[in-house]
XYZ file of C-alpha atoms in Angstrom:
724
model
C -5.648 -29.493 17.029
C -8.154 -31.080 19.076
C -10.244 -29.789 22.377
C -11.977 -30.939 25.279
C -15.887 -30.347 24.874
C -17.165 -30.813 28.184
C -16.023 -31.935 31.929
C -17.152 -34.759 34.117
C -20.481 -34.586 36.243
C -18.940 -36.426 39.078
C -18.264 -34.867 42.359
C -14.697 -35.310 41.909
C -14.176 -32.453 39.246
C -11.139 -32.413 36.761
C -8.924 -29.617 37.025
C -7.502 -29.872 33.642
C -6.839 -26.186 33.262
C -4.062 -25.814 36.271
C -3.333 -22.636 38.213
C -1.742 -20.039 36.017
C -2.350 -21.663 32.965
C -4.201 -20.308 29.937
C -7.516 -21.668 28.763
C -5.646 -22.002 25.465
C -3.785 -25.094 26.967
C -7.607 -27.011 26.213
C -6.335 -26.788 22.461
C -3.414 -29.424 21.846
C -2.701 -32.650 19.901
C -4.911 -35.590 20.728
C -2.003 -37.396 22.262
C -1.397 -34.649 24.508
C -4.605 -34.019 25.619
C -4.891 -37.768 26.717
C -1.675 -37.496 28.187
C -2.587 -34.751 30.220
C -5.575 -36.831 31.445
C -8.300 -35.633 29.104
C -10.582 -38.967 28.260
C -10.491 -39.593 24.624
C -14.543 -39.347 24.271
C -14.630 -35.539 25.696
C -12.011 -34.470 22.892
C -13.518 -33.070 19.768
C -11.868 -32.161 16.201
C -13.745 -30.747 13.734
C -13.319 -32.499 10.114
C -13.459 -31.342 6.963
C -16.535 -31.984 4.976
C -17.067 -32.111 1.472
C -20.772 -31.879 -0.232
C -21.540 -32.012 -3.746
C -24.535 -29.940 -4.428
C -24.744 -30.202 -8.260
C -22.965 -33.173 -10.116
C -24.676 -33.827 -13.803
C -22.778 -36.339 -15.462
C -20.087 -35.205 -18.335
C -22.099 -35.383 -21.562
C -20.562 -37.487 -24.864
C -22.339 -35.875 -27.988
C -23.428 -32.238 -27.765
C -26.798 -33.011 -29.200
C -28.409 -31.724 -25.987
C -28.807 -27.932 -25.872
C -26.183 -27.285 -22.918
C -23.746 -30.032 -22.924
C -21.833 -30.516 -19.825
C -18.324 -30.522 -20.105
C -16.973 -30.225 -16.457
C -18.305 -31.573 -13.402
C -19.324 -31.386 -10.645
C -21.148 -27.874 -10.825
C -21.495 -27.194 -7.486
C -19.522 -28.047 -4.188
C -19.753 -27.229 -0.770
C -16.569 -27.403 1.465
C -16.403 -26.718 5.653
C -13.342 -27.212 6.905
C -11.163 -26.103 9.623
C -9.035 -23.137 9.067
C -5.533 -23.669 8.034
C -6.550 -27.285 6.996
C -6.768 -28.500 3.276
C -9.707 -30.157 1.444
C -9.330 -31.824 -1.794
C -11.355 -32.694 -4.639
C -11.512 -33.883 -8.448
C -13.150 -32.000 -11.102
C -13.448 -33.987 -14.406
C -13.524 -32.544 -18.104
C -14.396 -34.023 -21.346
C -14.578 -32.236 -24.767
C -17.628 -32.920 -25.983
C -17.619 -33.954 -29.605
C -19.522 -31.854 -31.939
C -19.731 -28.981 -29.661
C -20.837 -25.376 -31.107
C -18.582 -23.366 -32.352
C -18.919 -19.413 -33.194
C -16.409 -17.855 -35.320
C -16.339 -13.839 -35.827
C -13.998 -12.593 -38.863
C -12.520 -9.313 -37.912
C -10.562 -7.487 -40.969
C -8.422 -4.805 -41.407
C -9.913 -3.033 -44.465
C -6.908 -0.705 -44.546
C -5.749 0.242 -48.050
C -2.710 -2.384 -47.779
C -5.562 -4.975 -47.426
C -6.987 -4.562 -50.478
C -5.782 -7.935 -52.074
C -6.843 -9.905 -48.935
C -10.051 -8.137 -49.139
C -10.419 -10.163 -52.822
C -9.875 -13.357 -51.398
C -11.920 -13.358 -47.894
C -14.989 -12.846 -50.034
C -14.504 -16.025 -51.786
C -13.445 -17.731 -48.115
C -16.877 -18.593 -47.175
C -17.354 -22.050 -48.762
C -14.007 -23.143 -47.358
C -14.250 -21.457 -44.481
C -17.813 -23.509 -43.290
C -16.520 -26.650 -44.634
C -13.361 -26.265 -42.560
C -15.683 -25.744 -39.566
C -18.111 -28.677 -40.446
C -15.231 -31.118 -40.076
C -15.342 -29.766 -36.162
C -19.001 -29.676 -35.518
C -22.333 -29.386 -37.297
C -22.716 -26.530 -35.304
C -20.919 -23.802 -36.493
C -21.776 -19.987 -37.140
C -19.839 -17.393 -38.822
C -20.171 -13.719 -38.114
C -18.200 -10.454 -40.116
C -16.916 -7.389 -38.933
C -14.123 -4.882 -40.097
C -12.079 -1.902 -38.833
C -9.713 0.797 -40.032
C -9.091 3.750 -37.209
C -10.358 6.417 -35.042
C -11.305 8.815 -37.609
C -9.474 12.052 -36.245
C -5.409 13.351 -36.789
C -3.175 12.363 -36.581
C -4.978 8.702 -37.540
C -7.058 9.612 -40.577
C -7.198 12.941 -42.729
C -10.271 14.707 -41.549
C -10.557 16.801 -44.827
C -13.867 16.789 -45.607
C -13.066 14.788 -49.289
C -10.500 12.588 -48.037
C -12.811 11.295 -44.722
C -15.580 10.073 -47.796
C -12.815 9.138 -50.178
C -9.667 8.228 -47.955
C -7.795 5.659 -50.861
C -6.273 6.558 -53.847
C -7.918 8.868 -56.201
C -7.990 6.099 -59.023
C -9.800 3.821 -56.739
C -13.358 3.698 -57.525
C -14.148 0.959 -54.961
C -13.382 3.080 -51.730
C -15.440 3.205 -48.515
C -15.450 6.401 -46.405
C -13.311 6.167 -43.229
C -14.490 4.274 -40.196
C -13.807 3.197 -36.765
C -14.975 -0.499 -36.422
C -18.633 -1.709 -38.171
C -20.475 -5.041 -37.361
C -21.334 -6.210 -40.807
C -23.030 -9.641 -40.060
C -24.518 -11.132 -37.215
C -23.481 -15.101 -36.346
C -25.091 -17.187 -38.983
C -25.126 -21.044 -40.183
C -25.654 -19.531 -43.850
C -22.660 -19.517 -46.006
C -24.668 -17.677 -48.924
C -25.373 -14.761 -46.383
C -21.996 -14.757 -45.310
C -20.829 -14.303 -48.943
C -22.911 -11.895 -49.856
C -22.329 -9.663 -46.834
C -18.524 -10.130 -47.232
C -18.989 -9.080 -51.426
C -20.716 -5.947 -50.590
C -17.221 -4.765 -48.442
C -14.687 -2.573 -49.890
C -11.559 -1.614 -49.009
C -10.974 1.824 -46.708
C -8.058 3.816 -45.366
C -6.296 5.919 -43.065
C -2.729 8.122 -42.207
C -0.834 5.659 -39.901
C 0.591 2.513 -39.762
C -0.955 0.877 -36.440
C -4.561 0.116 -36.480
C -7.687 0.268 -33.997
C -7.811 -3.410 -33.633
C -8.322 -3.044 -30.086
C -11.271 -1.033 -30.224
C -12.838 -3.604 -32.863
C -11.739 -6.526 -30.500
C -13.191 -4.928 -27.302
C -16.869 -4.118 -29.167
C -16.962 -7.522 -30.746
C -16.371 -8.958 -26.937
C -18.891 -6.619 -25.034
C -21.750 -6.480 -27.805
C -22.770 -10.178 -27.565
C -25.939 -9.387 -28.266
C -25.612 -7.413 -31.206
C -23.264 -10.106 -32.636
C -25.216 -12.809 -31.613
C -22.988 -14.995 -29.345
C -24.582 -18.178 -28.187
C -24.188 -19.367 -24.847
C -22.992 -22.464 -25.316
C -20.481 -22.883 -27.863
C -16.550 -22.069 -28.515
C -16.067 -18.710 -29.339
C -13.570 -17.474 -31.424
C -12.544 -13.977 -32.929
C -10.170 -14.222 -35.968
C -8.240 -10.655 -36.489
C -6.429 -10.632 -40.021
C -4.297 -7.655 -40.244
C -1.026 -6.375 -41.774
C -0.104 -3.272 -39.285
C 0.428 -3.210 -35.302
C -2.018 -1.999 -32.974
C -3.294 1.031 -31.028
C -3.712 1.051 -27.532
C -4.634 2.584 -24.266
C -2.547 6.121 -24.017
C -2.054 7.042 -27.985
C -5.593 8.960 -28.087
C -4.044 11.701 -25.896
C -2.249 12.238 -29.838
C -5.939 13.001 -30.535
C -7.001 14.813 -27.604
C -9.062 11.899 -26.600
C -8.526 11.771 -23.099
C -11.648 9.680 -21.735
C -10.206 6.030 -20.846
C -11.838 3.096 -22.516
C -15.220 1.934 -19.646
C -15.176 -1.705 -21.307
C -18.736 -0.821 -22.307
C -21.008 -1.730 -25.880
C -21.488 1.733 -27.841
C -22.874 0.322 -31.166
C -25.173 2.245 -33.270
C -26.355 1.302 -36.716
C -23.527 -1.327 -36.548
C -21.160 1.103 -35.926
C -18.796 1.990 -32.845
C -20.377 5.265 -31.886
C -17.812 6.695 -29.295
C -14.628 5.988 -31.267
C -13.498 9.496 -31.798
C -14.520 10.343 -27.833
C -13.060 7.287 -26.029
C -9.285 6.122 -25.845
C -8.210 2.520 -26.818
C -8.857 -0.056 -24.546
C -5.431 -1.314 -22.901
C -4.156 -4.784 -23.224
C -5.084 -5.552 -19.959
C -9.002 -4.398 -20.258
C -9.106 -6.342 -23.210
C -7.638 -10.036 -21.551
C -9.983 -9.301 -19.120
C -13.460 -8.894 -21.112
C -12.323 -11.756 -23.375
C -11.579 -14.021 -20.751
C -14.995 -12.984 -18.933
C -16.753 -13.552 -22.307
C -14.965 -16.885 -22.872
C -13.844 -15.918 -26.095
C -10.372 -16.927 -27.738
C -8.771 -14.808 -30.320
C -6.706 -15.767 -33.070
C -4.280 -13.506 -34.445
C -3.971 -14.090 -38.307
C -1.180 -11.576 -39.101
C 1.473 -10.936 -41.598
C 5.344 -12.005 -41.382
C 5.902 -8.443 -40.513
C 3.767 -8.326 -37.556
C 4.306 -11.867 -36.102
C 6.377 -10.635 -33.494
C 4.106 -7.782 -32.252
C 0.977 -10.418 -31.913
C 2.947 -13.121 -30.564
C 4.005 -10.748 -27.355
C 0.309 -9.565 -27.204
C -0.729 -13.343 -27.306
C 1.199 -13.657 -24.429
C -0.997 -11.633 -21.894
C -4.095 -12.904 -23.746
C -4.870 -16.284 -22.402
C -6.706 -18.828 -24.523
C -5.358 -16.988 -28.054
C -3.158 -18.068 -30.937
C -1.001 -16.410 -33.570
C -0.602 -17.513 -37.168
C 0.991 -15.986 -39.987
C -0.618 -14.775 -43.117
C 0.179 -15.512 -46.555
C 1.002 -12.073 -48.642
C -2.953 -12.187 -49.960
C -4.559 -14.509 -46.898
C -4.991 -17.817 -49.099
C -3.811 -19.918 -46.464
C -6.272 -18.470 -43.663
C -8.669 -21.427 -43.615
C -5.833 -23.783 -42.991
C -4.856 -21.456 -40.061
C -7.364 -21.141 -38.298
C -8.022 -24.588 -38.550
C -4.525 -25.271 -36.750
C -5.038 -22.704 -34.198
C -8.547 -24.021 -33.144
C -7.128 -27.238 -32.720
C -4.459 -26.010 -30.546
C -6.818 -23.797 -28.631
C -8.979 -26.852 -28.242
C -6.685 -29.401 -27.415
C -5.440 -27.563 -24.310
C -7.658 -27.044 -21.194
C -6.705 -24.539 -18.926
C -8.417 -24.908 -15.543
C -8.204 -21.594 -13.217
C -10.406 -19.598 -10.914
C -12.295 -16.249 -10.640
C -13.335 -14.090 -7.580
C -10.943 -15.910 -4.833
C -11.933 -14.810 -1.482
C -9.184 -13.263 0.819
C -6.873 -15.927 2.585
C -7.818 -18.820 0.083
C -4.978 -20.625 -1.852
C -6.340 -23.213 -4.608
C -3.439 -25.742 -6.026
C -4.272 -27.325 -9.144
C -2.796 -31.051 -9.923
C -3.366 -32.439 -13.572
C -4.272 -35.834 -14.194
C -3.683 -36.355 -17.590
C -1.438 -37.894 -20.066
C 0.324 -34.269 -21.134
C 0.074 -32.639 -17.736
C 1.320 -29.343 -16.498
C 3.277 -28.909 -12.967
C 0.878 -28.206 -10.171
C -0.341 -24.625 -9.675
C -1.484 -22.035 -7.258
C -3.177 -20.253 -10.160
C -3.896 -22.607 -13.001
C -3.961 -26.357 -14.161
C -2.840 -27.260 -17.657
C -3.651 -30.336 -19.772
C -2.331 -30.246 -22.975
C -3.009 -32.184 -26.441
C -6.509 -33.355 -24.856
C -8.294 -35.179 -27.825
C -12.342 -34.708 -28.507
C -14.377 -37.102 -26.271
C -11.040 -37.783 -24.042
C -11.776 -37.574 -20.479
C -9.450 -35.978 -17.996
C -9.161 -34.552 -14.453
C -7.679 -31.927 -11.984
C -6.982 -32.296 -8.366
C -8.025 -28.817 -6.395
C -6.987 -28.682 -3.293
C -8.544 -25.472 -1.186
C -6.914 -24.063 1.767
C -8.419 -21.042 3.865
C -6.305 -19.551 6.640
C -8.832 -17.383 8.378
C -12.447 -17.873 9.281
C -15.253 -17.066 6.732
C -18.652 -18.125 6.009
C -20.316 -18.974 2.871
C -17.352 -17.222 0.638
C -18.115 -18.688 -3.045
C -15.715 -18.559 -5.992
C -15.899 -20.291 -9.375
C -13.355 -22.598 -11.320
C -13.536 -22.853 -14.886
C -11.643 -24.059 -17.984
C -10.727 -21.142 -19.865
C -12.577 -19.834 -23.041
C -15.522 -22.615 -21.976
C -18.895 -21.733 -20.418
C -19.164 -24.380 -17.722
C -18.010 -23.503 -14.421
C -17.716 -25.248 -10.978
C -18.837 -23.113 -8.042
C -17.371 -23.605 -4.855
C -19.037 -22.388 -1.721
C -16.091 -21.895 1.400
C -17.157 -21.773 5.307
C -14.470 -22.606 8.022
C -14.787 -24.354 11.275
C -13.718 -21.798 14.199
C -15.663 -22.876 16.688
C -15.927 -25.941 18.686
C -18.678 -27.980 18.458
C -19.122 -28.717 21.976
C -21.978 -30.828 23.611
C -22.071 -28.651 27.326
C -23.360 -30.062 30.514
C -26.490 -27.848 31.318
C -25.852 -28.303 35.280
C -26.112 -24.545 35.620
C -24.288 -25.357 39.010
C -20.938 -27.330 38.149
C -18.569 -28.611 40.341
C -15.833 -27.492 37.970
C -17.517 -24.103 38.531
C -17.449 -24.458 42.489
C -20.829 -24.858 42.090
C -21.506 -20.886 40.812
C -21.377 -21.525 37.259
C -21.898 -23.626 34.133
C -19.639 -24.963 31.681
C -19.339 -23.800 27.968
C -16.915 -25.683 26.343
C -14.886 -26.738 28.966
C -14.828 -22.890 30.602
C -16.699 -21.503 32.897
C -19.313 -19.428 32.783
C -19.981 -18.151 36.468
C -23.598 -16.907 37.338
C -24.100 -13.437 38.478
C -22.004 -12.138 41.554
C -19.275 -14.497 40.612
C -16.381 -14.239 38.888
C -12.991 -16.153 38.258
C -11.463 -19.065 35.999
C -13.773 -21.366 38.333
C -15.916 -18.923 39.534
C -14.324 -18.811 43.131
C -14.447 -15.212 43.974
C -17.512 -13.280 44.910
C -18.235 -10.264 44.050
C -19.530 -8.807 47.484
C -20.629 -5.172 47.569
C -18.158 -4.180 44.668
C -19.311 -4.319 41.189
C -17.678 -6.492 38.760
C -16.337 -3.611 36.207
C -14.889 -2.309 39.739
C -13.048 -5.504 40.089
C -11.649 -5.974 36.954
C -10.574 -2.354 36.765
C -7.966 -2.989 39.784
C -6.642 -5.437 37.095
C -5.723 -2.912 34.470
C -2.724 -0.947 34.611
C -3.252 2.508 32.969
C -6.623 1.053 31.961
C -5.187 -0.975 29.446
C -5.559 -4.940 28.764
C -6.866 -6.637 32.262
C -4.011 -8.556 33.291
C -1.789 -7.356 30.270
C -3.183 -10.532 28.561
C -1.062 -12.676 30.385
C -3.291 -13.796 33.049
C -6.454 -13.879 34.802
C -8.136 -11.399 37.150
C -9.071 -13.101 40.751
C -10.797 -11.622 43.150
C -9.690 -7.976 41.939
C -5.961 -9.453 41.790
C -3.971 -10.867 38.802
C -3.258 -14.563 39.051
C -0.291 -14.920 35.887
C -0.346 -17.355 33.787
C 2.898 -19.649 32.892
C 5.165 -18.986 29.899
C 5.519 -21.107 27.070
C 8.959 -22.338 28.472
C 7.216 -23.211 31.734
C 8.253 -20.069 34.027
C 5.538 -17.351 35.240
C 5.226 -14.061 34.500
C 4.809 -11.664 37.271
C 4.209 -8.119 38.682
C 0.940 -6.763 39.776
C -0.236 -6.686 36.620
C 1.961 -9.534 34.982
C 3.482 -7.317 32.966
C 6.806 -8.787 33.352
C 8.892 -12.076 32.251
C 12.174 -13.155 32.503
C 12.520 -14.720 28.775
C 12.649 -11.476 26.519
C 15.657 -9.445 27.656
C 18.389 -8.471 25.205
C 20.730 -11.251 23.460
C 24.202 -11.169 22.588
C 25.670 -14.127 21.069
C 22.499 -15.470 20.695
C 22.430 -15.638 24.540
C 20.093 -14.031 26.684
C 21.906 -11.534 28.760
C 24.727 -12.582 27.154
C 25.303 -15.633 29.440
C 26.416 -13.484 31.714
C 23.691 -12.423 33.878
C 20.079 -13.265 34.731
C 17.076 -11.531 32.738
C 14.274 -9.821 35.439
C 11.026 -8.027 34.021
C 12.806 -7.486 30.792
C 15.876 -5.774 31.691
C 19.273 -7.570 32.333
C 20.904 -7.837 35.488
C 24.322 -8.514 34.907
C 26.985 -10.965 36.917
C 29.823 -9.122 38.819
C 32.429 -7.481 36.333
C 30.371 -7.079 33.455
C 27.980 -4.378 32.478
C 25.693 -3.112 29.456
C 22.092 -3.743 27.967
C 23.100 -7.474 27.784
C 25.638 -7.579 29.558
C 28.221 -7.883 26.680
C 30.756 -5.912 28.043
C 33.614 -6.491 31.067
C 33.703 -3.535 33.339
C 36.746 -1.397 32.588
C 37.666 2.491 32.245
C 40.548 2.039 29.887
C 39.166 3.114 26.691
C 37.412 6.196 28.942
C 40.618 7.436 30.433
C 42.182 10.916 29.561
C 45.644 12.306 29.522
C 45.277 13.855 33.001
C 43.979 10.234 34.295
C 40.160 11.455 34.421
C 37.225 9.675 33.245
C 35.770 11.178 30.009
C 37.391 14.660 31.620
C 33.886 14.258 34.455
C 31.700 15.313 31.717
C 30.437 11.560 30.746
C 29.805 8.421 32.031
C 31.963 5.117 31.058
C 29.856 2.193 29.784
C 30.924 -0.827 28.190
C 34.923 1.247 28.230
C 33.423 3.814 25.858
C 32.320 7.356 27.433
C 28.781 8.539 26.805
C 28.923 12.405 27.034
C 26.464 14.554 28.477
C 24.577 16.850 26.089
C 26.617 18.538 23.728
C 29.785 17.395 24.417
C 31.584 15.108 22.115
C 33.491 11.525 21.467
C 35.481 10.064 22.169
C 36.256 11.396 25.587
C 33.907 14.498 25.967
C 36.298 16.635 25.819
C 34.648 19.485 23.609
C 31.080 20.698 23.269
C 30.229 22.087 20.408
C 26.450 23.251 21.337
C 27.611 24.808 24.291
C 27.088 28.599 25.063
C 30.769 30.618 24.421
C 31.885 30.584 27.960
C 33.785 33.898 26.836
C 30.257 35.201 26.940
C 28.883 33.247 30.225
C 31.665 33.823 32.435
C 32.506 37.634 31.564
C 30.576 38.863 34.443
C 32.472 36.613 37.088
C 35.818 37.595 35.453
C 34.764 41.390 36.077
C 33.960 40.454 39.591
C 37.049 38.619 40.434
C 39.565 40.426 38.485
C 38.587 44.014 39.259
C 35.791 44.292 41.749
C 33.108 45.677 39.375
C 30.012 44.305 37.511
C 26.751 42.707 38.492
C 28.776 40.336 40.544
C 30.394 42.541 42.583
C 28.659 42.240 46.146
C 28.632 38.674 46.130
C 31.530 37.445 43.972
C 32.830 34.956 45.827
C 29.164 32.742 46.200
C 28.508 33.100 42.771
C 32.277 32.538 40.848
C 35.032 31.176 43.476
C 33.398 27.308 42.741
C 33.469 27.550 39.056
C 36.428 29.493 38.072
C 40.189 29.670 39.917
C 41.946 32.637 38.613
C 45.067 34.511 38.659
C 46.180 38.357 37.560
C 48.845 37.873 35.202
C 50.806 40.493 32.723
C 51.136 37.520 30.241
C 49.047 34.871 29.538
C 50.376 31.237 29.139
C 46.908 29.731 28.646
C 46.253 28.806 24.798
C 42.987 26.573 25.015
C 40.500 29.660 24.389
C 41.590 33.473 24.278
C 38.992 36.081 25.276
C 38.253 39.923 25.072
C 34.906 41.134 26.072
C 33.827 44.939 26.982
C 32.707 44.602 30.829
C 29.845 47.083 32.603
C 32.303 50.530 32.312
C 32.836 50.066 28.727
C 36.538 48.938 28.930
C 37.945 46.021 27.021
C 38.529 43.294 29.249
C 41.034 40.490 27.935
C 41.611 36.854 29.698
C 42.168 33.515 28.785
C 39.821 30.233 29.915
C 40.628 26.689 30.383
C 38.081 23.966 31.044
C 39.064 21.465 33.845
C 37.891 18.568 34.931
C 33.654 19.002 35.135
C 31.320 20.625 33.091
C 31.453 24.319 34.923
C 35.104 24.725 36.265
C 37.768 26.117 34.422
C 40.800 28.165 34.978
C 41.040 31.988 34.026
C 44.103 34.006 33.523
C 43.245 37.952 33.414
C 45.264 40.355 32.290
C 45.773 43.036 34.972
C 45.640 46.352 32.753
C 42.197 47.095 30.901
C 41.748 49.339 27.747
C 39.450 52.046 29.238
C 37.956 54.841 26.750
C 39.925 58.052 27.384
C 36.504 60.808 29.497
C 36.206 64.063 27.557
C 38.391 67.711 28.818
C 36.993 69.966 30.828
C 37.720 72.855 28.333
C 35.731 70.952 25.631
C 32.968 70.742 28.395
C 32.827 74.597 28.593
C 33.384 75.121 25.343
C 30.454 73.277 24.456
C 27.959 74.693 26.840
C 29.010 78.507 25.746
C 28.209 77.530 21.831
C 25.113 75.922 23.115
C 24.235 78.815 25.594
C 24.622 81.135 22.597
C 22.620 79.172 20.190
C 19.591 79.092 22.448
C 19.991 82.410 22.870
C 19.706 83.633 19.228
C 16.740 81.047 18.813
C 14.886 83.194 21.554
C 15.639 86.832 19.646
C 14.448 85.435 16.866
C 10.947 83.659 18.264
C 10.269 87.253 20.047
C 10.618 89.159 16.851
C 8.580 86.651 15.145
C 5.428 87.270 17.664
C 6.002 91.135 17.613
C 5.436 90.661 13.850
C 2.460 88.604 14.200
C 0.815 91.350 16.350
C 1.636 93.872 14.253
C -0.038 92.327 11.377
C -3.050 91.345 13.464
C -3.811 95.321 13.891
C -3.203 96.686 10.581
C -5.855 93.974 9.309
C -8.337 95.449 11.771
C -7.526 98.736 10.614
C -8.111 97.800 7.191
C -11.370 96.325 7.728
C -13.088 99.605 9.714
C -11.729 101.704 7.238
C -13.895 99.409 4.159
C -16.730 99.749 6.734
C -16.525 103.491 6.906
C -16.556 103.861 3.305
C -19.263 101.616 2.787
C -21.591 103.887 5.402
C -20.757 107.057 2.843
C -21.666 105.471 -0.294
C -25.077 104.912 1.359
């Protein structure tokens, strides 16, 4: 897209943005802008810019301290959002590139025969590596498993000697031990490996992942060089424990991918869970280490599945005594080094990278990696890298690198999200009615003026008050569909060329409901988001012919007067049920709600006795009958006198409109007889008399008791006086 950078300084100003148009029309294709009257020299279009910050040449031999295998090394990109930039990345395998090989061996008891052969392996292994490079180093490490139940017998004697009782060359159980730092000395390798002896544990899977994780993250202790091809050769005849297995031994702390080596032993073996495959793959890739799994036939499939989840890894099958391990390593190394995989790290959000390999054995273009296979030493290959950013950003960096290789390319990416306009310095530009200056073709008004062309003077009002009158319910100014000009909204045109309308530009005539993919079904017009249907049609999208046929009832009413007919279907009032609003499942029982009216209409009693005609005659048409003919709703209720009233109701058209048939005879309780009342009264009086007599006797008794106690006290006092 292109945009206008400035307007003519001539007295005849160019109104490129016409009344009602959004400022967004200033951005368009170059052809459209010229067609609208914009001069070619006033159109700007930011171009993508690529700058190679560092581009050291590729090395031919590795006789320099830091051979260069990837070029360039640093690139700076500035491009338009949504546009792509393509650049080329070259790679060449340097002849004689240093190799660091770490031999990591399973020393569980089943590997006893293999250890004997490995002790004689040094000479052949160095000879094989010397055919690849003059700068080879070898290290050695060993592993068994965590020394806790259920992996290892924790009996004190068994911990010290976990092997067969007759085996005198058995070392104490351990998790992972680093034996030999990286060394170019064949003799040193042989001496250290010769000192090793077999160990043992209980279960079949071993702590392979524990050992590989420590070998990867403890770089300073292992002795990995900065510029080298790093290999870990894992030899075993068993599967492996992984994250979660530690729970069997009560080890709940997850692996934290840190180095814990004390006296060359993994010190956290019994305290920290095994790593997950994902954690291990991440650390191997981060440290540019390529694993070679040299395993027996029984577990080949297990490690092939593991290899699929670890980039740049290979699997080879060991013979039963590991005699073929040297050839296996050499073959696996050639496969690893001849396959070049270019990928990236730390890619910013909204950035896409596509790799297109340029080589004889190229893989397909991909947005996660590019692959060239069967690459020979000294052969130069290249990749076209296409970078696309879909959002604005400034100085975001990511890294492109070949897997397993130290060389990297750092890409720093910025986007052009603002036009670099060359604005006139005139603060009273004619385009802005002489009351403002042009900024990228848009008026920036002087104080006291507002509007698209600064045509409105604020006067006594402040700008905030004037703009507030263009906001509906404190929302967006003119709903974002117009400009606030002198306190009133001047609406923009829509994409189709019509105009927004309404006091706040809240309306448009293009977003009504559709039917059969036609606005308002093609049978009406859209007005402010609602369809105004042509004659004979109705519905939210004018999808229905006006008809009441589907709403007619047996008594020829429409929805029984308890709903409206829309689109030939009843829309019932609350509680009433389709299809024709005949019954109401959620309504209160009319037997109860109409009881007071039934009582006053049929028997002139009850709460509505004095105003029965006003309260009830409009909603109930009633008849007094000896026997009811209405069967729809039968009622039996107690009235205000305690009598049972029986009546039947039939709901007529409408909500509160009933026909009632009231049985003439009420069932009232019989009043008590006069004899029973008198007899009851006499019995009550007699009972009260007896109770009063008993109360009098009790009071006399209490008085006599009080006099007796007084006499006794005086008698005692007289007796004491005589004694003294």
